Coordinates of C-alpha atoms in Angstrom, one line a residue:
X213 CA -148.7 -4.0 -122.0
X214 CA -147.9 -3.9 -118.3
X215 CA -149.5 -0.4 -117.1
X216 CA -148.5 0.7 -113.6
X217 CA -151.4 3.1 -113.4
X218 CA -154.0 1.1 -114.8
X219 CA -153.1 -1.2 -112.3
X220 CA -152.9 0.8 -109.3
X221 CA -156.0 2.1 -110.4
X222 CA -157.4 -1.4 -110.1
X223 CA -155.7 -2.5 -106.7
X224 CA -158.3 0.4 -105.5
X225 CA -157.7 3.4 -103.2
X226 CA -157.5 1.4 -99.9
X227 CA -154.5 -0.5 -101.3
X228 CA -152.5 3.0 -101.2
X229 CA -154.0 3.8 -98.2
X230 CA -152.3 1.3 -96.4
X231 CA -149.4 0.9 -98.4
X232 CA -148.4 4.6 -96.8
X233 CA -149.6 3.6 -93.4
X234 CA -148.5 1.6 -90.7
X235 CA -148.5 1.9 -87.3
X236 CA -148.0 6.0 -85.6
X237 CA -144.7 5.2 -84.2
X238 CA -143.5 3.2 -87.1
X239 CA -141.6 0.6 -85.0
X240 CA -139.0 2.3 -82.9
X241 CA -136.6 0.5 -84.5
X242 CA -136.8 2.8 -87.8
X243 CA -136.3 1.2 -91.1
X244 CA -134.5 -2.1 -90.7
X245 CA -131.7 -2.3 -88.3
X246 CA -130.4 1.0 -89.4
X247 CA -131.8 3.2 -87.2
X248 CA -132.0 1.6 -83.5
X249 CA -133.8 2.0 -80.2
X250 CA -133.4 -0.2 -77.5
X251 CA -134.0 -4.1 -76.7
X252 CA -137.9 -4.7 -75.9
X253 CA -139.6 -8.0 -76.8
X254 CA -137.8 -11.1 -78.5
X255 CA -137.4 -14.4 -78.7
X256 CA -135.0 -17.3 -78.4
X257 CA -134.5 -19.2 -81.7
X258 CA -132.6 -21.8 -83.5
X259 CA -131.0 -23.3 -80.7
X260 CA -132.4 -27.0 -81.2
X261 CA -132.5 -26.9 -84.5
X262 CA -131.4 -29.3 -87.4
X263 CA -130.2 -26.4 -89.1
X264 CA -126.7 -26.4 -87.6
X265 CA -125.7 -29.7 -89.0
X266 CA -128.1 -30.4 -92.0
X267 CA -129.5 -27.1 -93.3
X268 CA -131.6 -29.1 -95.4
X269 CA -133.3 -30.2 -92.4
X270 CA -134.0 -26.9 -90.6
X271 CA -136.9 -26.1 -89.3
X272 CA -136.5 -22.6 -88.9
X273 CA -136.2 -21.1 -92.3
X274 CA -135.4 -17.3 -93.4
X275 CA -139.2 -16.1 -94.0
X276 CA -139.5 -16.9 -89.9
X277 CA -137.1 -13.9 -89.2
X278 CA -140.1 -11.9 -91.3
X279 CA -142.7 -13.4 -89.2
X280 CA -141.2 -12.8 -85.9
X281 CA -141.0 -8.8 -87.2
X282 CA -144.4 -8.8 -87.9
X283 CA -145.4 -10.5 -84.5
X284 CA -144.7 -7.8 -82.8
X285 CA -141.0 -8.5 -82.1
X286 CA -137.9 -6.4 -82.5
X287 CA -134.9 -9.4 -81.8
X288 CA -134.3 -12.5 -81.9
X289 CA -131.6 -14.4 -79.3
X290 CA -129.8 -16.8 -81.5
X291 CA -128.9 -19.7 -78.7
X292 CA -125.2 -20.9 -80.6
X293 CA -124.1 -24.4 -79.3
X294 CA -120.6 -23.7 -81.1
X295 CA -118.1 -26.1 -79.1
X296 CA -119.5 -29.1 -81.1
X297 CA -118.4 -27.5 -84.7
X298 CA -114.9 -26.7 -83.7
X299 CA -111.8 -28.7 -85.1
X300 CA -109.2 -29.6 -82.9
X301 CA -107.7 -26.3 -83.4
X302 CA -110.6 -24.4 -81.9
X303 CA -111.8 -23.1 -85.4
X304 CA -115.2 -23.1 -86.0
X305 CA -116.6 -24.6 -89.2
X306 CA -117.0 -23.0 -92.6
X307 CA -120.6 -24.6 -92.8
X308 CA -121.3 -23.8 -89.5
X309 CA -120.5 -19.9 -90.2
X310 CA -121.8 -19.4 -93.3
X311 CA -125.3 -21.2 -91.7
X312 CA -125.0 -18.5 -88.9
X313 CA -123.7 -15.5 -92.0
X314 CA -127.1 -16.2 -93.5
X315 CA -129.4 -16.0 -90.6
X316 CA -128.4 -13.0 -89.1
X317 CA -128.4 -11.7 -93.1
X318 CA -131.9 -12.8 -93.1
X319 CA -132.7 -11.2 -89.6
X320 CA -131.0 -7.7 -90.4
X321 CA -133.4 -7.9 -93.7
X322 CA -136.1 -8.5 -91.5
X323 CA -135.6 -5.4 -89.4
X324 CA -134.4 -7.1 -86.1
X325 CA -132.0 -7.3 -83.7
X326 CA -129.9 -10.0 -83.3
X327 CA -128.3 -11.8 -80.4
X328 CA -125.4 -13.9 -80.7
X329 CA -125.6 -16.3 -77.4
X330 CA -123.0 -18.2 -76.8
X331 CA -124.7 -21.3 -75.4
X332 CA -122.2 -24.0 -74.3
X333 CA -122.9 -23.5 -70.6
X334 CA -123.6 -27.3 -69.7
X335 CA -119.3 -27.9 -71.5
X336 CA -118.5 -25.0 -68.7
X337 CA -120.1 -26.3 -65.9
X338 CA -118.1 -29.4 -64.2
X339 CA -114.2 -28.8 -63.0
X340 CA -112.8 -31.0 -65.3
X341 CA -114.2 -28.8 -68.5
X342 CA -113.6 -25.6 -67.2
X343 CA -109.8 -25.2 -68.7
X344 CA -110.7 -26.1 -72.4
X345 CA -113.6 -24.3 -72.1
X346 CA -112.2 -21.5 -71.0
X347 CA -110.6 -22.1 -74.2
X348 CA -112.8 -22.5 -76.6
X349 CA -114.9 -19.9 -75.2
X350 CA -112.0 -17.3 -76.0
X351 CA -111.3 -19.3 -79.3
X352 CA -114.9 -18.4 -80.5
X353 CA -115.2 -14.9 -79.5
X354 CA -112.2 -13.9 -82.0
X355 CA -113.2 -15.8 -84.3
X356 CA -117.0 -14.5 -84.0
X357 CA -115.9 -11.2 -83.2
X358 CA -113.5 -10.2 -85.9
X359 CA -116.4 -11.6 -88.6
X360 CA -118.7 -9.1 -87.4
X361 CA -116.6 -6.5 -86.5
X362 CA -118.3 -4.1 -89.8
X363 CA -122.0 -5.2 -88.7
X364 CA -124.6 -3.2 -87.9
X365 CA -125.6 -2.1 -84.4
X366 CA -128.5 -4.4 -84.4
X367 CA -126.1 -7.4 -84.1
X368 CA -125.2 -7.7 -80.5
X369 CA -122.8 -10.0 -78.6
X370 CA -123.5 -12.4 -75.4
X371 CA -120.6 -13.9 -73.7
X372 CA -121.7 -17.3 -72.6
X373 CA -125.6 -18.2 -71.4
X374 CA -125.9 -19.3 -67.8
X375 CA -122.2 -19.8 -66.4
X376 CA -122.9 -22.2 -63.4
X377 CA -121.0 -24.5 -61.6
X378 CA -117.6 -24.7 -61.6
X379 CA -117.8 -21.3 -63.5
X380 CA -119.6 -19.6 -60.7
X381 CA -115.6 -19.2 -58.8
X382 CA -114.3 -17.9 -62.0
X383 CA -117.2 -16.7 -63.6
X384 CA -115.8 -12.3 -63.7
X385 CA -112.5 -13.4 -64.6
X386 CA -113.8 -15.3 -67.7
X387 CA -116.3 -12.3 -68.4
X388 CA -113.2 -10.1 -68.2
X389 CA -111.1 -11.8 -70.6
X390 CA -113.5 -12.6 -73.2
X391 CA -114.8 -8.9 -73.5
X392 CA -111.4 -8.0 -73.6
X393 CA -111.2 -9.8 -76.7
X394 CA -114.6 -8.6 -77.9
X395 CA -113.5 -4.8 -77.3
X396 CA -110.3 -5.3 -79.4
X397 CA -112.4 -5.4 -82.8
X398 CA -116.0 -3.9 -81.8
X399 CA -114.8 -1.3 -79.1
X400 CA -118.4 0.1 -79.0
X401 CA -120.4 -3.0 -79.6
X402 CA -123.3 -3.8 -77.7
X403 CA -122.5 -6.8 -75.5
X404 CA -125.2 -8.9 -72.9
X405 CA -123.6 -10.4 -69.5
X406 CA -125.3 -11.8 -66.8
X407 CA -124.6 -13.1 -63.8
X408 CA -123.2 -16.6 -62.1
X409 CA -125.7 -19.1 -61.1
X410 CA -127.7 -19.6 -64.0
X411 CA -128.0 -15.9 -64.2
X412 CA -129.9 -15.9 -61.1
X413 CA -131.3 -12.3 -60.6
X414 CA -130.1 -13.3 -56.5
X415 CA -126.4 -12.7 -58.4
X416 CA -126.2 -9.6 -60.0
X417 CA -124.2 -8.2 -57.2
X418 CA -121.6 -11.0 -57.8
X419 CA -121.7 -9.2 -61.2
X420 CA -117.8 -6.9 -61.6
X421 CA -118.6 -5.0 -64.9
X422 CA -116.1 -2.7 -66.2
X423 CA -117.6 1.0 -64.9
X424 CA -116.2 3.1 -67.9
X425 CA -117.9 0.5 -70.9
X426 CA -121.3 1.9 -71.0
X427 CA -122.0 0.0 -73.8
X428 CA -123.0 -3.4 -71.7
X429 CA -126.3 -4.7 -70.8
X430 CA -127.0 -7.0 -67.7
X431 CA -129.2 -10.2 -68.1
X432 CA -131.2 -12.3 -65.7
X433 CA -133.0 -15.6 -66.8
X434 CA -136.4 -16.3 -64.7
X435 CA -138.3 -19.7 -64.8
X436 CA -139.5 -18.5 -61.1
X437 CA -141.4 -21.0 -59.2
X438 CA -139.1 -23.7 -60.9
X439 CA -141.9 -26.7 -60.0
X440 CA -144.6 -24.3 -61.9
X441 CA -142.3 -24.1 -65.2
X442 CA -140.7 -27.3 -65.1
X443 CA -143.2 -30.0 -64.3
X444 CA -142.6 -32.7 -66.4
X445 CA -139.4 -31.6 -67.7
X446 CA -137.8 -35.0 -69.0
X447 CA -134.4 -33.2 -68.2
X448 CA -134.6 -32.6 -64.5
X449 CA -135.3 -35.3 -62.3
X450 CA -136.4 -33.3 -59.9
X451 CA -139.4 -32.1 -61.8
X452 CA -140.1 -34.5 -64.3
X453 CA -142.8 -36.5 -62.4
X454 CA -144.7 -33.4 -61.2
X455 CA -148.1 -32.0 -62.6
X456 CA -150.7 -30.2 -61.9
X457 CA -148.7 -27.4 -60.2
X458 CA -150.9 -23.9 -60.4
X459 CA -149.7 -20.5 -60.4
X460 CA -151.8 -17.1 -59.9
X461 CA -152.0 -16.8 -56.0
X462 CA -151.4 -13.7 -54.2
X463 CA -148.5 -14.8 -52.5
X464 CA -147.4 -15.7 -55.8
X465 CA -147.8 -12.8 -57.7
X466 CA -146.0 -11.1 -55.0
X467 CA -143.3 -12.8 -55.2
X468 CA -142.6 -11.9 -58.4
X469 CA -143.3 -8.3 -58.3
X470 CA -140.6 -8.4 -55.2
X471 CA -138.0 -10.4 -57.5
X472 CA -138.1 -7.7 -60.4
X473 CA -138.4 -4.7 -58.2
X474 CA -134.9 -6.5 -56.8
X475 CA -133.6 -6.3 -60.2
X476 CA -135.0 -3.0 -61.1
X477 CA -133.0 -1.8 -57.7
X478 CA -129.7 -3.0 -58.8
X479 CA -130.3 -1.7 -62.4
X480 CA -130.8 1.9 -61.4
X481 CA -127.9 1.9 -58.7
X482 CA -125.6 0.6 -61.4
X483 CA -127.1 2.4 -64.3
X484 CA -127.4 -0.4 -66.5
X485 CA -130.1 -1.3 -69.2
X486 CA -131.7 -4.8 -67.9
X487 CA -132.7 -8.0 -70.3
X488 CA -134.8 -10.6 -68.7
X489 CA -133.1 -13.0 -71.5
X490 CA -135.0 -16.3 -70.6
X491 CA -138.8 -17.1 -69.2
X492 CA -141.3 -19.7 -70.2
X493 CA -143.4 -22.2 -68.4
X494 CA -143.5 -25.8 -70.7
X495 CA -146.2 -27.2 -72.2
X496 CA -147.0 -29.7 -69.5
X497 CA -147.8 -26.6 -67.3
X498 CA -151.6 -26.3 -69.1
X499 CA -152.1 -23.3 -71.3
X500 CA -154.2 -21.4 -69.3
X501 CA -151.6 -21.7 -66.3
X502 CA -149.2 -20.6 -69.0
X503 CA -151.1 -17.8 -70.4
X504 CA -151.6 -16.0 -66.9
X505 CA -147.9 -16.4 -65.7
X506 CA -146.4 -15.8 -68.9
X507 CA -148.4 -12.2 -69.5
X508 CA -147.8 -11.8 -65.6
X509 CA -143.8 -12.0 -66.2
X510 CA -143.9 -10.1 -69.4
X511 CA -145.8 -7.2 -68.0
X512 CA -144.0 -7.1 -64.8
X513 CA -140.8 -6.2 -66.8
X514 CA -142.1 -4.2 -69.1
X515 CA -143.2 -1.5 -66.5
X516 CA -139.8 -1.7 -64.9
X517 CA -138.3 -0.9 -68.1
X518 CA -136.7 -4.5 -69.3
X519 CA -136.1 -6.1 -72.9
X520 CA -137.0 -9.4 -72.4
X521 CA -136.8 -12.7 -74.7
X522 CA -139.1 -15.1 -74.6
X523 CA -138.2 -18.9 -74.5
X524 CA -138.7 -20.2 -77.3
X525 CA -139.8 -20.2 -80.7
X526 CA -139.7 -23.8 -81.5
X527 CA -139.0 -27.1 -79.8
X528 CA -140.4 -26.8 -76.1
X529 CA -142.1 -23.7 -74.7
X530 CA -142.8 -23.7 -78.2
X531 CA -144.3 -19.9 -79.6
X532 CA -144.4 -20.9 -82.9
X533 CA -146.3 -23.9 -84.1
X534 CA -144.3 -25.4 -87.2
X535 CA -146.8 -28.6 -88.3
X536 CA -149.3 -25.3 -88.2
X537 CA -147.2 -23.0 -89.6
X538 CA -148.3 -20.0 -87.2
X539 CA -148.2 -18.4 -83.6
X540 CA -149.5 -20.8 -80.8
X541 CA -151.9 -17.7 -80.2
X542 CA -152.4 -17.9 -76.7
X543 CA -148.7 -17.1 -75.9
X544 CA -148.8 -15.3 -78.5
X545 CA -151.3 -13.2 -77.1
X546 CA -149.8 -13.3 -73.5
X547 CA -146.4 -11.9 -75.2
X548 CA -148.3 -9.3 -77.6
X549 CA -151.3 -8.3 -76.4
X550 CA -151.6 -6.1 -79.1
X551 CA -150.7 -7.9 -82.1
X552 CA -152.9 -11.4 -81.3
X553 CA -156.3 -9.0 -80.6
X554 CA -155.8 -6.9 -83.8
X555 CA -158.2 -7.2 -86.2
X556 CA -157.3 -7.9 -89.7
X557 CA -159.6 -5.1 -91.1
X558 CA -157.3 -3.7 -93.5
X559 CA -157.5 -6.8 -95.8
X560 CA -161.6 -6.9 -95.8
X561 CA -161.0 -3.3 -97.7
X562 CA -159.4 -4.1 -101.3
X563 CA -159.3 -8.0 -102.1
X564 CA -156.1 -8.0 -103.8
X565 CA -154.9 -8.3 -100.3
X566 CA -155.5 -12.0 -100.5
X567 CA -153.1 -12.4 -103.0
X568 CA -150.0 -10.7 -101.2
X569 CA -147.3 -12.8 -101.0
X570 CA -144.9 -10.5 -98.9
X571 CA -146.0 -8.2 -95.7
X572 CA -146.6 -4.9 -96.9
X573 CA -144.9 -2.4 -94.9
X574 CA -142.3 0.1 -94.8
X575 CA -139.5 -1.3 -92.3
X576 CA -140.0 -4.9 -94.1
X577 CA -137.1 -2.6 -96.9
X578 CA -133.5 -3.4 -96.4
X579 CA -131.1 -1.0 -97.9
X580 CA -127.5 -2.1 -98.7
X581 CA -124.2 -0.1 -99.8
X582 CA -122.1 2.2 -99.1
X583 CA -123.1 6.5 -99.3
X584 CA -126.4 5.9 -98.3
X585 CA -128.9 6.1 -95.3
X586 CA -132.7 6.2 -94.7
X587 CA -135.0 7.4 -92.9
X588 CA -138.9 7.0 -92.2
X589 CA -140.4 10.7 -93.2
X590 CA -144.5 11.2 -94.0
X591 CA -145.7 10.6 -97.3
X592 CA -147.0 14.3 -98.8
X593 CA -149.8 12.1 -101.0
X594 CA -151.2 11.1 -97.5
X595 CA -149.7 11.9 -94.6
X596 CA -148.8 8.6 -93.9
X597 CA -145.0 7.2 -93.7
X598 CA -142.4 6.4 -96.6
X599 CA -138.6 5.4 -96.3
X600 CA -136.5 8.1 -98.0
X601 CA -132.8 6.5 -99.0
X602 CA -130.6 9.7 -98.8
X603 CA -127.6 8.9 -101.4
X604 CA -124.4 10.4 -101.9
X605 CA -123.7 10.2 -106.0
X606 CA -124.6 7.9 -108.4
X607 CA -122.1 4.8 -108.2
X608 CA -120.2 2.8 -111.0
X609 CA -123.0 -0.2 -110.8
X610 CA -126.6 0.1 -110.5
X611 CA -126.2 -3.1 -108.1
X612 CA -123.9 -1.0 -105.9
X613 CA -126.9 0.2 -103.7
X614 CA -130.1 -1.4 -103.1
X615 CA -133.6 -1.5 -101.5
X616 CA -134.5 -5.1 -100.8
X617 CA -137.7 -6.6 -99.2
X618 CA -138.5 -10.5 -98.4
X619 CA -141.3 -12.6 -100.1
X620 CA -143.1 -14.9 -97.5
X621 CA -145.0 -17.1 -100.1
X622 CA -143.8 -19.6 -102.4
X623 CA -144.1 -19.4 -106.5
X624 CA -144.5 -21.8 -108.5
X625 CA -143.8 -22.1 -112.1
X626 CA -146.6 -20.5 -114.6
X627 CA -147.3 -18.1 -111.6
X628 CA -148.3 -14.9 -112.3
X629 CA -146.6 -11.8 -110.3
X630 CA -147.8 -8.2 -109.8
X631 CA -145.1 -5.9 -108.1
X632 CA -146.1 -2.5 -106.9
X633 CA -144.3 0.1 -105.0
X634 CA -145.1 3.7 -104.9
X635 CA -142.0 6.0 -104.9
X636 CA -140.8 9.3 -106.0
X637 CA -137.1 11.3 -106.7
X638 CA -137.3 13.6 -103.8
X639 CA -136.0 16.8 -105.7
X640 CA -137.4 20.4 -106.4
X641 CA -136.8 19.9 -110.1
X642 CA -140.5 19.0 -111.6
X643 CA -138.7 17.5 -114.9
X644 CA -136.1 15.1 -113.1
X645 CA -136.4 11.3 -113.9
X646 CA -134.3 8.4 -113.4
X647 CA -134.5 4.6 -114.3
X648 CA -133.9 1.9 -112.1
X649 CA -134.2 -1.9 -112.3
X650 CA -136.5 -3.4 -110.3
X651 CA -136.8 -7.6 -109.8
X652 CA -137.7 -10.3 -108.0
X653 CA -135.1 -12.6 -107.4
X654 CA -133.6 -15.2 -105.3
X655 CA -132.0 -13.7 -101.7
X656 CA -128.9 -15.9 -102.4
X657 CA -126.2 -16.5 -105.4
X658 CA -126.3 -16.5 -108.5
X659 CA -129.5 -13.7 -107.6
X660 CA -131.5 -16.0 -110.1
X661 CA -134.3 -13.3 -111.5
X662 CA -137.7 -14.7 -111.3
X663 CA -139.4 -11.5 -113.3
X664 CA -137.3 -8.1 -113.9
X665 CA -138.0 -4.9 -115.6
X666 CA -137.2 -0.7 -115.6
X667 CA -139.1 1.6 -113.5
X668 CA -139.0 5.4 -113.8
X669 CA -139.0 7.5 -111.1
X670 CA -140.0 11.1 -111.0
X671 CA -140.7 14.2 -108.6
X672 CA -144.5 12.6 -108.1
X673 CA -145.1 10.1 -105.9
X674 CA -146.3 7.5 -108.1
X675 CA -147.0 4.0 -108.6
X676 CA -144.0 1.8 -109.6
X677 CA -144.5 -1.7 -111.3
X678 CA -143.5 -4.8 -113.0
X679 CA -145.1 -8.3 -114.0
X680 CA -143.9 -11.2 -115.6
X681 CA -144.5 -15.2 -115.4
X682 CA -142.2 -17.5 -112.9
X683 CA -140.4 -19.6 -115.4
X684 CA -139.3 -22.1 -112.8
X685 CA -140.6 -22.6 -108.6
X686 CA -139.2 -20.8 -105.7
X687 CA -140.2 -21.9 -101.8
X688 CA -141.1 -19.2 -99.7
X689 CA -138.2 -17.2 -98.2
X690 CA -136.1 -17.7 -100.6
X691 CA -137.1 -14.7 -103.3
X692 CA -136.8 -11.0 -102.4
X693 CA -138.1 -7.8 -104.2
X694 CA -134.5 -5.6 -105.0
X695 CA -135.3 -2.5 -106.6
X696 CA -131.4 -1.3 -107.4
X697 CA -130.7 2.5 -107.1
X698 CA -127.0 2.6 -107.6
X699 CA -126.9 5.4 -110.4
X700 CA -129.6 7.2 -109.2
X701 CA -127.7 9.7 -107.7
X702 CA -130.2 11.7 -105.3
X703 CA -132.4 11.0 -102.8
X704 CA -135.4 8.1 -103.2
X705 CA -138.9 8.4 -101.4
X706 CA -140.6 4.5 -101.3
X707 CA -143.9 3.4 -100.0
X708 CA -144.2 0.0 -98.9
X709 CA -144.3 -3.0 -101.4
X710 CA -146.4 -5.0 -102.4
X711 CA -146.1 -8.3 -104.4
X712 CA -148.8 -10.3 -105.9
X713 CA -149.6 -13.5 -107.6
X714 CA -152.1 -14.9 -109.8
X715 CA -154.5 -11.8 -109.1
X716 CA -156.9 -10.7 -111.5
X717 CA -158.2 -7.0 -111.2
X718 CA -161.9 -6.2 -112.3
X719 CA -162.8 -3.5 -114.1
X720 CA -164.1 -0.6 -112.4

């Protein structure tokens, strides 16, 4: 028989230590996307990617949204090259949206923000294009638009990356228009536009935003020196034969210091919230080279108060290595200090930590439905931090409302899988209880159960579990935890999870 206590008893103590822990501040971000701060450290994804055209190829899969959270970022820039996957009519492609439905699904799990970057600059550039550009452009943004008009704050909007060219002339009256659009299905959705020129920091003044929508932030892109962070570049002729370009000199670091306090200038005149959206130096600049100018950029806007977004998680500039399947840590560490210097001393304390197959922390929960919200709030066992899911009535379906959290690892069939959460009615009455199901199960349709069982919650904060045998094999991403609270009809109190396979507990 499957006893919860006996084997919470045998994770050990330190295992519900840090299940209720995490960091102080708990991510500013709150649990998930539900509970939002602003923009500070991201990264540029998916915009080179196989994934648009053959998902089957991708390289960036759904567990990477995960990995990104636990990096140390709080959103993601999604770089959409959309132009190419519209018909003749301007509509975009049903494959094409539901590919871009379930990323940001898989990024709103994760707890980020999201970006959607239009990215068809080069189509915009040249004076033939502009007028079917112009377009297009509009033809996406209602289409785009009116899809996520009932989405979460966390997803945000960018008109078009880099207008240069013959866009530069035009470049306000094409802003104008298309956040016209925008504003006539998300009136109070966040939207990113930047300037002409490449968003050259040189242009904000160029820049004609609308004074009464205070929901806009300004971008700037910065690859400054260019010959630094574009030697050997294949795509710019200009650059592609140079190496051995250094950066780090006085004169240097001066400069850019003077080009953000430029930016940080027009920011506070204006009273807008800044986000460097772009900055990288490529490989061929030499990691070390890399290291000090990417920190050096990364700071700099920090202490003037920017979001910024790193470029890029895969392909060139690459952040994350995909043959290695991890953080190229030197960036890594350039980006977050913090995260690539932590040591991993929590899992030396309790060995069933080397069995996890999911990231063990509070915001890694998603909660879904309607008549509900959450909230992080201490945990009264330890003093630590649990998500409390406030909800209003008990609904027809136990599916109606759910807690879900992502599985990194990858089962196989014959696996064996521990799932423990620790969680509690939060209610005066010392005799309430309530049953709930609680799964594993695939993230997409049919919800294919891996294991499933009841839990009962009480008034105590105690250990919740269930175990069972993979019948079949699941790649990693692809199962989440869903713990369904649809009839339980008052508010839930939930530790982080933790999911398990092929662990075998020892006596103590």
């Amino acid at each position: 028989m499957f006893n919860r206590f006996k084997v919470a008893r045998l994770f050990g103590l330190a295992w519900l230590a840090l299940s209720l822990s995490g960091p102080a501040q708990a991510q500013a971000q709150g649990e998930g996307a539900s509970a939002l701060g602003a923009l500070k450290r991201g990264v540029n994804i998916v915009g080179y990617d196989a994934i648009w055209v053959d998902p089957a190829k991708a390289r960036f899969q759904p567990r990477h949204m995960q990995a990104i959270r636990d990096g140390g970022f709080d959103h993601v820039r999604f770089n959409l090259h959309a132009f190419a996957h519209m018909d003749a009519d301007n509509r975009l492609s049903a494959q094409w949206l539901k590919t871009l439905d379930e990323l940001v699904d898989a990024g709103l799990k994760a707890g980020l923000q999201l970006i959607l970057d239009e990215h068809n600059f080069n189509e915009c550039a040249k004076e033939a294009d502009l007028p079917s550009c112009r377009v297009r452009l509009q033809a996406f943004w209602r289409q785009v638009a009116a899809r996520y008009k009932g989405a979460p704050d966390a997803v945000i909007f960018e008109i078009l990356n880099e207008p240069n060219g013959a866009a530069d002339a035009v470049w306000n009256d094409m802003l104008a228009e298309n956040l016209a659009i925008i504003r006539e299905t998300n009136p109070t959705r966040r939207v990113i536009v930047g300037p002409k020129s490449w968003n050259s920091l040189d242009q904000l003044d160029s820049l004609r935003l609308p004074e009464a929508d205070r929901r806009l932030i300004a971008t700037f892109h910065y690859y400054t020196p260019m010959p630094f962070t574009h030697q050997g570049a294949s795509w710019t002729p200009e650059f592609q034969k140079l190496s051995g370009i250094n950066w780090g000199t006085a004169a240097e670091q001066e400069k850019l210091k003077k080009d953000l306090d430029q930016v940080k200038a027009w920011a506070d005149k204006n009273k807008r919230p800044i986000l460097l959206g772009e900055f990288g130096a490529l490989e061929t600049a030499g990691m070390a080279q890399r290291v000090a100018w990417t920190a050096a950029v990364a700071r700099s806007a920090e202490a003037r108060g920017f979001a910024w977004s790193y470029w890029q998680f895969d392909s060139d500039f690459v952040l994350w290595d995909m043959k290695a399947d991890g953080w190229v840590k030197p960036i890594h560490g350039a980006l977050v200090p913090e995260k690539a210097t932590a040591a991993p001393a929590a899992r030396a304390t309790d060995p069933a930590l080397d069995y996890l197959i999911n990231t063990p922390r509070v915001t890694t929960w998603s909660v879904y439905g309607d008549g509900q919200s959450t909230q992080q709030v201490p945990c009264a066992a330890s003093g630590k931090v649990c998500l409390r899911v406030a909800l209003q009535g008990a609904k027809p379906n136990v599916w109606d409302i759910g807690a879900v959290a992502p599985l990194q690892g990858s089962i196989a069939k014959g696996d064996k899988l521990q799932v423990l959460v620790w969680a509690r009615l939060d209610t005066e009455d010392a005799k309430a209880q309530a049953v709930a199901p609680m799964m594993l199960q695939v993230g997409a349709p049919p919800y294919t159960a891996v294991i499933s069982g009841s839990v009962t919650l009480t008034s105590k904060l105690e250990p919740i579990a269930i175990g069972g045998v993979a019948a079949e094999s699941f790649a990693g991403g692809t199962v989440n935890l869903a713990l369904q609270l649809g009839q339980i009809g008052q508010p839930v109190v939930l530790s982080a999870p933790y999911v398990l396979k092929n662990y075998k507990p020892t006596a103590q």
